[in-house]
Each structure stands twice: as C-alpha cells, then as structure tokens.
Tab-separated table of C-alpha atoms in Angstrom:
chain	number	residue	atom	x	y	z
A	832	MET	CA	-0.069	-0.017	-0.056
A	833	LYS	CA	1.419	3.505	-0.803
A	834	LEU	CA	0.076	6.944	0.204
A	835	ILE	CA	0.479	9.319	-2.551
A	836	MET	CA	0.061	13.287	-0.990
A	837	LEU	CA	-1.576	14.992	-3.646
A	838	GLY	CA	-1.459	18.078	-1.955
A	839	THR	CA	-0.072	19.350	1.651
A	840	GLY	CA	-1.120	23.042	2.062
A	841	ASN	CA	-3.990	24.713	4.045
A	842	ALA	CA	-6.591	26.647	2.424
A	843	MET	CA	-5.168	29.682	1.004
A	844	VAL	CA	-1.880	28.418	-0.318
A	845	THR	CA	-0.621	29.451	-4.226
A	846	LYS	CA	2.928	27.336	-3.664
A	847	CYS	CA	1.534	23.860	-3.250
A	848	TYR	CA	-1.991	22.540	-3.820
A	849	ASN	CA	-4.523	21.965	-1.021
A	850	THR	CA	-4.575	19.021	1.384
A	851	CYS	CA	-5.842	15.703	-0.155
A	852	PHE	CA	-4.511	12.230	-1.054
A	853	ALA	CA	-4.784	9.164	-2.434
A	854	PHE	CA	-4.045	5.323	-1.477
A	855	GLU	CA	-2.833	3.040	-4.078
A	856	GLU	CA	-2.324	-0.546	-4.275
A	857	GLY	CA	-1.744	-2.877	-7.219
A	858	GLY	CA	-2.585	0.005	-9.864
A	859	ALA	CA	-6.123	0.945	-8.014
A	860	TYR	CA	-6.503	3.926	-6.026
A	861	TYR	CA	-8.812	5.472	-3.381
A	862	LEU	CA	-8.961	9.251	-2.906
A	863	VAL	CA	-9.489	11.425	0.079
A	864	ASP	CA	-10.483	14.921	-0.588
A	865	ALA	CA	-9.991	16.590	-3.363
A	866	GLY	CA	-8.602	20.172	-2.973
A	867	GLY	CA	-10.479	23.719	-3.992
A	868	GLY	CA	-11.042	23.532	-7.779
A	869	ASN	CA	-9.790	21.669	-10.652
A	870	GLY	CA	-6.520	21.956	-9.926
A	871	ILE	CA	-7.052	18.180	-8.856
A	872	PHE	CA	-6.575	17.250	-12.425
A	873	ARG	CA	-3.107	18.446	-12.564
A	874	GLN	CA	-2.405	16.709	-9.320
A	875	LEU	CA	-3.631	13.563	-10.561
A	876	GLU	CA	-1.934	13.868	-13.647
A	877	ASP	CA	1.537	14.774	-12.414
A	878	ALA	CA	0.879	11.796	-9.410
A	879	ASP	CA	0.129	9.498	-13.127
A	880	ILE	CA	-3.117	8.496	-11.640
A	881	ALA	CA	-5.399	7.781	-14.466
A	882	PRO	CA	-9.131	8.945	-12.987
A	883	GLU	CA	-10.876	5.848	-14.170
A	884	LYS	CA	-8.316	3.912	-11.867
A	885	ILE	CA	-9.651	5.629	-8.760
A	886	GLU	CA	-12.306	2.904	-6.991
A	887	GLY	CA	-13.877	5.610	-4.771
A	888	MET	CA	-13.531	8.734	-2.425
A	889	PHE	CA	-14.065	9.920	0.893
A	890	ILE	CA	-14.488	13.548	1.752
A	891	THR	CA	-13.929	14.546	5.700
A	892	HIS	CA	-15.841	17.893	5.667
A	893	GLY	CA	-17.661	20.341	3.545
A	894	HIS	CA	-14.796	23.344	3.807
A	895	THR	CA	-13.935	24.952	0.108
A	896	ASP	CA	-10.362	23.201	-0.059
A	897	HIS	CA	-11.548	19.989	0.400
A	898	ILE	CA	-14.594	19.848	-1.057
A	899	LEU	CA	-14.887	22.018	-4.431
A	900	GLY	CA	-12.613	19.611	-6.267
A	901	ALA	CA	-15.055	17.019	-5.546
A	902	VAL	CA	-17.460	18.642	-7.814
A	903	TRP	CA	-15.106	18.211	-10.601
A	904	VAL	CA	-13.961	14.909	-10.133
A	905	VAL	CA	-17.701	13.807	-9.877
A	906	ARG	CA	-17.793	15.894	-13.693
A	907	LYS	CA	-14.691	13.588	-14.788
A	908	MET	CA	-16.490	10.158	-13.656
A	909	ALA	CA	-19.575	11.329	-15.301
A	910	GLU	CA	-17.541	12.031	-18.643
A	911	LEU	CA	-15.513	9.084	-18.308
A	912	MET	CA	-19.078	6.894	-17.829
A	913	LYS	CA	-20.622	8.654	-20.790
A	914	LYS	CA	-17.810	7.939	-22.940
A	915	GLY	CA	-17.790	4.336	-21.775
A	916	ILE	CA	-14.278	4.539	-20.802
A	917	ARG	CA	-15.595	3.936	-16.741
A	918	LYS	CA	-17.886	1.120	-16.867
A	919	GLU	CA	-18.645	0.459	-12.814
A	920	GLY	CA	-19.651	3.051	-10.309
A	921	PHE	CA	-18.271	5.549	-8.316
A	922	VAL	CA	-19.133	5.990	-4.525
A	923	ILE	CA	-18.224	8.841	-2.433
A	924	ARG	CA	-18.189	8.449	1.214
A	925	CYS	CA	-19.192	11.387	3.523
A	926	HIS	CA	-21.380	12.817	6.542
A	927	GLU	CA	-24.455	13.902	6.119
A	928	GLU	CA	-23.702	17.807	6.003
A	929	ALA	CA	-20.670	17.186	3.102
A	930	ALA	CA	-23.279	15.081	1.292
A	931	LYS	CA	-26.031	17.606	1.041
A	932	MET	CA	-23.251	20.182	0.336
A	933	LEU	CA	-21.770	18.459	-2.779
A	934	SER	CA	-25.412	17.236	-3.742
A	935	THR	CA	-26.223	20.794	-4.087
A	936	PHE	CA	-22.822	21.886	-5.616
A	937	CYS	CA	-23.165	19.101	-8.499
A	938	GLU	CA	-27.059	20.079	-8.715
A	939	MET	CA	-26.136	23.777	-9.408
A	940	THR	CA	-23.059	23.537	-11.777
A	941	LEU	CA	-23.053	20.651	-13.566
A	942	ALA	CA	-25.051	20.221	-16.680
A	943	LYS	CA	-27.819	17.527	-17.268
A	944	ALA	CA	-25.713	15.073	-19.411
A	945	GLN	CA	-23.530	14.756	-16.390
A	946	LEU	CA	-26.098	14.972	-13.869
A	947	GLN	CA	-27.740	12.027	-15.056
A	948	TYR	CA	-25.354	9.938	-13.273
A	949	LEU	CA	-25.628	11.345	-10.285
A	950	HIS	CA	-29.204	10.614	-10.925
A	951	ASN	CA	-29.541	7.239	-11.696
A	952	GLY	CA	-27.112	6.149	-9.375
A	953	SER	CA	-24.190	5.320	-11.190
A	954	ILE	CA	-22.381	7.954	-9.252
A	955	CYS	CA	-23.455	7.733	-5.651
A	956	ILE	CA	-23.105	10.315	-2.995
A	957	GLU	CA	-23.353	8.018	0.299
A	958	THR	CA	-23.769	9.255	3.674
A	959	VAL	CA	-21.903	7.406	6.615
A	960	LYS	CA	-22.571	7.942	10.605
A	961	ALA	CA	-19.694	8.187	12.788
A	962	GLY	CA	-18.847	4.471	13.790
A	963	ALA	CA	-19.169	3.392	10.000
A	964	GLU	CA	-17.029	0.774	8.470
A	965	PHE	CA	-16.359	0.062	4.837
A	966	THR	CA	-13.594	-1.666	2.682
A	967	ALA	CA	-11.633	0.561	0.336
A	968	LEU	CA	-8.622	-1.250	-1.843
A	969	SER	CA	-7.788	-4.245	0.771
A	970	MET	CA	-8.096	-1.711	3.496
A	971	LYS	CA	-11.011	-1.673	6.251
A	972	LEU	CA	-11.739	1.789	7.147
A	973	ARG	CA	-13.972	3.100	10.130
A	974	CYS	CA	-14.749	6.966	9.819
A	975	PHE	CA	-15.243	9.299	13.240
A	976	ASP	CA	-16.329	12.820	14.263
A	977	ILE	CA	-13.401	14.634	15.027
A	978	LEU	CA	-15.892	16.831	17.285
A	979	SER	CA	-14.826	20.202	15.437
A	980	THR	CA	-16.420	22.926	16.767
A	981	LYS	CA	-16.129	25.062	13.177
A	982	ALA	CA	-17.993	22.510	10.991
A	983	LYS	CA	-18.951	18.511	11.039
A	984	GLN	CA	-15.747	16.779	10.188
A	985	PHE	CA	-15.035	12.788	10.127
A	986	GLY	CA	-11.685	11.460	10.608
A	987	PHE	CA	-11.151	7.593	9.593
A	988	ASN	CA	-8.791	4.600	11.098
A	989	ALA	CA	-7.540	2.089	8.366
A	990	LEU	CA	-6.548	-1.832	9.013
A	991	LEU	CA	-4.328	-2.091	6.325
A	992	ALA	CA	-3.761	-5.871	4.875
A	993	ASP	CA	-0.751	-6.670	6.752
A	994	GLY	CA	-2.121	-5.104	9.974
A	995	LYS	CA	-0.691	-2.024	10.235
A	996	ARG	CA	-3.107	0.739	11.249
A	997	LEU	CA	-3.494	4.307	9.739
A	998	THR	CA	-5.771	7.181	11.517
A	999	CYS	CA	-6.165	10.515	9.535
A	1000	LEU	CA	-7.636	13.121	12.161
A	1001	GLY	CA	-8.597	15.459	9.258
A	1002	ASP	CA	-7.291	19.020	9.247
A	1003	GLU	CA	-7.702	19.969	13.206
A	1004	PRO	CA	-5.880	18.886	16.182
A	1005	PHE	CA	-6.956	15.340	17.848
A	1006	ASN	CA	-9.344	15.651	20.427
A	1007	SER	CA	-9.086	13.477	23.206
A	1008	GLU	CA	-12.745	13.182	23.501
A	1009	ALA	CA	-13.534	11.560	19.797
A	1010	ASP	CA	-13.817	8.296	19.392
A	1011	ALA	CA	-10.674	8.211	17.156
A	1012	ARG	CA	-8.844	5.024	18.535
A	1013	ALA	CA	-5.723	6.781	17.405
A	1014	LYS	CA	-3.381	5.429	20.333
A	1015	GLY	CA	-0.515	2.986	19.029
A	1016	SER	CA	-1.217	3.741	15.201
A	1017	ASP	CA	1.373	2.815	12.738
A	1018	TYR	CA	0.783	6.061	10.676
A	1019	LEU	CA	-0.577	9.407	12.162
A	1020	LEU	CA	-2.020	11.989	9.413
A	1021	SER	CA	-2.058	15.261	11.519
A	1022	GLU	CA	-2.272	19.151	10.465
A	1023	ALA	CA	0.599	21.189	11.450
A	1024	PHE	CA	-0.617	24.385	10.113
A	1025	CYS	CA	2.676	26.076	11.278
A	1026	LEU	CA	5.752	26.119	13.327
A	1027	TYR	CA	5.513	26.623	16.779
A	1028	GLU	CA	8.115	29.953	16.710
A	1029	ASP	CA	5.994	31.138	13.957
A	1030	ARG	CA	2.587	31.305	15.679
A	1031	GLU	CA	2.668	34.857	16.055
A	1032	ARG	CA	3.031	35.254	12.604
A	1033	PHE	CA	0.244	32.611	11.254
A	1034	HIS	CA	-2.131	32.783	14.093
A	1035	PRO	CA	-2.941	28.683	14.097
A	1036	TYR	CA	-5.179	28.418	17.635
A	1037	GLU	CA	-7.134	31.566	16.359
A	1038	LYS	CA	-8.188	29.190	13.220
A	1039	HIS	CA	-8.372	25.999	15.433
A	1040	HIS	CA	-5.064	24.227	14.193
A	1041	SER	CA	-1.923	23.479	15.930
A	1042	THR	CA	2.109	23.511	15.754
A	1043	ALA	CA	4.319	21.015	14.241
A	1044	LEU	CA	5.371	21.171	17.863
A	1045	ASP	CA	1.895	20.526	19.439
A	1046	ALA	CA	1.433	17.666	16.678
A	1047	GLY	CA	4.533	16.203	17.843
A	1048	ARG	CA	3.946	16.313	21.820
A	1049	MET	CA	0.441	14.592	20.924
A	1050	ALA	CA	2.025	11.841	18.750
A	1051	GLU	CA	4.370	11.334	21.755
A	1052	GLU	CA	1.348	10.920	23.915
A	1053	LEU	CA	-0.298	8.765	21.663
A	1054	ASN	CA	2.574	6.149	21.086
A	1055	ILE	CA	2.693	6.940	17.446
A	1056	GLY	CA	4.997	4.831	15.152
A	1057	THR	CA	5.079	7.518	12.325
A	1058	LEU	CA	4.102	11.048	12.313
A	1059	ILE	CA	2.854	12.245	8.650
A	1060	LEU	CA	2.473	16.614	8.956
A	1061	TYR	CA	0.312	18.667	6.492
A	1062	HIS	CA	-2.341	20.885	6.139
A	1063	THR	CA	0.550	23.845	6.042
A	1064	GLU	CA	1.086	27.236	5.332
A	1065	ASP	CA	3.573	28.049	2.129
A	1066	LYS	CA	5.228	30.926	3.108
A	1067	THR	CA	8.251	28.806	4.679
A	1068	ILE	CA	7.627	26.050	1.700
A	1069	ALA	CA	11.405	25.975	1.037
A	1070	THR	CA	12.466	24.794	4.332
A	1071	ARG	CA	9.149	23.352	5.493
A	1072	LYS	CA	10.641	19.698	5.172
A	1073	GLN	CA	13.546	20.229	7.713
A	1074	ARG	CA	12.194	22.746	9.918
A	1075	TYR	CA	8.666	21.115	10.337
A	1076	GLY	CA	10.400	17.732	11.394
A	1077	ALA	CA	13.020	19.313	13.702
A	1078	GLU	CA	10.377	20.654	15.388
A	1079	ALA	CA	8.236	17.741	15.931
A	1080	LYS	CA	11.216	15.408	16.628
A	1081	ARG	CA	11.929	17.730	19.518
A	1082	VAL	CA	9.164	15.986	21.526
A	1083	PHE	CA	8.330	12.950	19.777
A	1084	SER	CA	11.005	9.859	19.635
A	1085	GLY	CA	8.754	8.264	16.405
A	1086	ASN	CA	9.707	8.747	12.891
A	1087	VAL	CA	8.260	12.181	11.295
A	1088	ILE	CA	7.821	12.747	7.712
A	1089	VAL	CA	6.761	16.238	6.267
A	1090	PRO	CA	5.539	15.398	2.541
A	1091	ASP	CA	6.016	17.670	-0.175
A	1092	ASP	CA	3.026	17.493	-3.083
A	1093	LEU	CA	3.229	14.396	-5.202
A	1094	GLU	CA	5.602	12.957	-2.435
A	1095	VAL	CA	4.896	8.803	-2.154
A	1096	ILE	CA	4.956	7.359	1.051
A	1097	GLU	CA	5.231	3.460	1.449
A	1098	LEU	CA	3.100	2.120	4.117
C-alpha cells in the first residue's frame, strides 16, 4: 500500500495544492478529499493517476479546500461513464452535511448530461455516520467524528492488509473526547498549520489548528510510530520539510515525515 500526497497545503496556499491524498494498491486508487478546484486534475496527472483507476472517494468535510475539487471529480467520472471508459459505479462517502453540500454544488453547476449519472445512481454520494465501517482497496476503514467546533468533520482509521493501522485526524488537532482510537497507530496523519516559533505570524490557534511542536507532543502521547504532517502554510515551504520535522522531533521519539506535494509514502 502506498500513500500519495496529492496536496499538502492549507486553504489559502498558492505554492502547493490543498491537502488531499490517495491510497494506491496494485494500480488501483482510493481518493481522500480533492482540494478546492480543478487543480485536482493537474495533481492526478502529475502523480500519473488515471481517473478511471480511482475506485472511490472519501470526503472529510465541507470546507472549500476539501470539497470543491470533488465537484470536478464527479464531472470527470460522469464524462468517463458517458464515453464508456468507466463502466463501474463510483461511490463518494461522507457525512450528511458534506453529502448535502456536494449534491447541491453538483446540481447547481453541472450539466444535465453529467447529472444523469448522479440521478441514476451510477455516481453515488453515500452518507455515512460516525462509527461506520467500509472497505477501500484492501483496507478496512472506520470513520469517526473529530468533534470540530467549526464544521462537522470526519477522520478515519484504516486497517491495512498487513495489520498496520493508519489514523487520519482530518485537518484539526486531535481531540481526546473523539472516538478516534488513534493510540498506538503505525501512521498518524495530522495537520500542522505552522511552526510553534511562527505562531505569532500565522495564528494557528485562532483558526483551530496546531503547530508542528503540538503535533509532535500529541503523537508522543499517543505512542505513534510515524507522524505525517500536512495542511501547512506555504510561506516557508522552501524550508518546511527540514524545519517542521526538526520541531516535531524535539518532543516526539518516532519517525516524522513532512511530505511535499506528490510525494509517495510506502506504508
């Protein structure tokens, strides 16, 4: 199983793409979020991911930098179905609020020729509740409510075929009250809006985000194997990999990965 980081930036970045990623196994893909626009096509192209090879999609929440790219994914899947290139259906899973948003965006912006594939169920926006379990590629996924105070958001746990566990916290800090079951995960995907030393510049706490230092401390408390940091600012992108990793390692004894866009992580 591979993790392909299609984007690693926060909502307002211009030097990288918004945070989204894909799992890859045996030439098949599963997409998580899609960024904020049709830039998702460029990221997929640069990652050499053919859209017809994407088996399905999970959307964490309805913020613009996560869900608007999904409208373009729906459009693309409809066009592939119309041309006969894609014969199987396409399922997008998300919580109820995000499902309503995506359905509305599609109804308001897509052509009738594309919407017919939503209306006939070929493209399905499936509502899932916290605790729901489903299979993606060879993984068993379980979604959970991160208990965001901004907008409803789901993270997920993934049990890989080899027994390793991956937890995605979405794009907000870990909440100990959430049913995340993150403790002891082999991999933890966590946002890190900026460096702790740059907190006065980027104001992460006002935005319900955290720093690389905060994420490292949390990962140490949860006994995480590998911490993967994303959803960052891009003003310091030239030094992001080295400096974010070094700051997290001050308080975390495990492995830290600070990926660039399109970086592939072997799980």
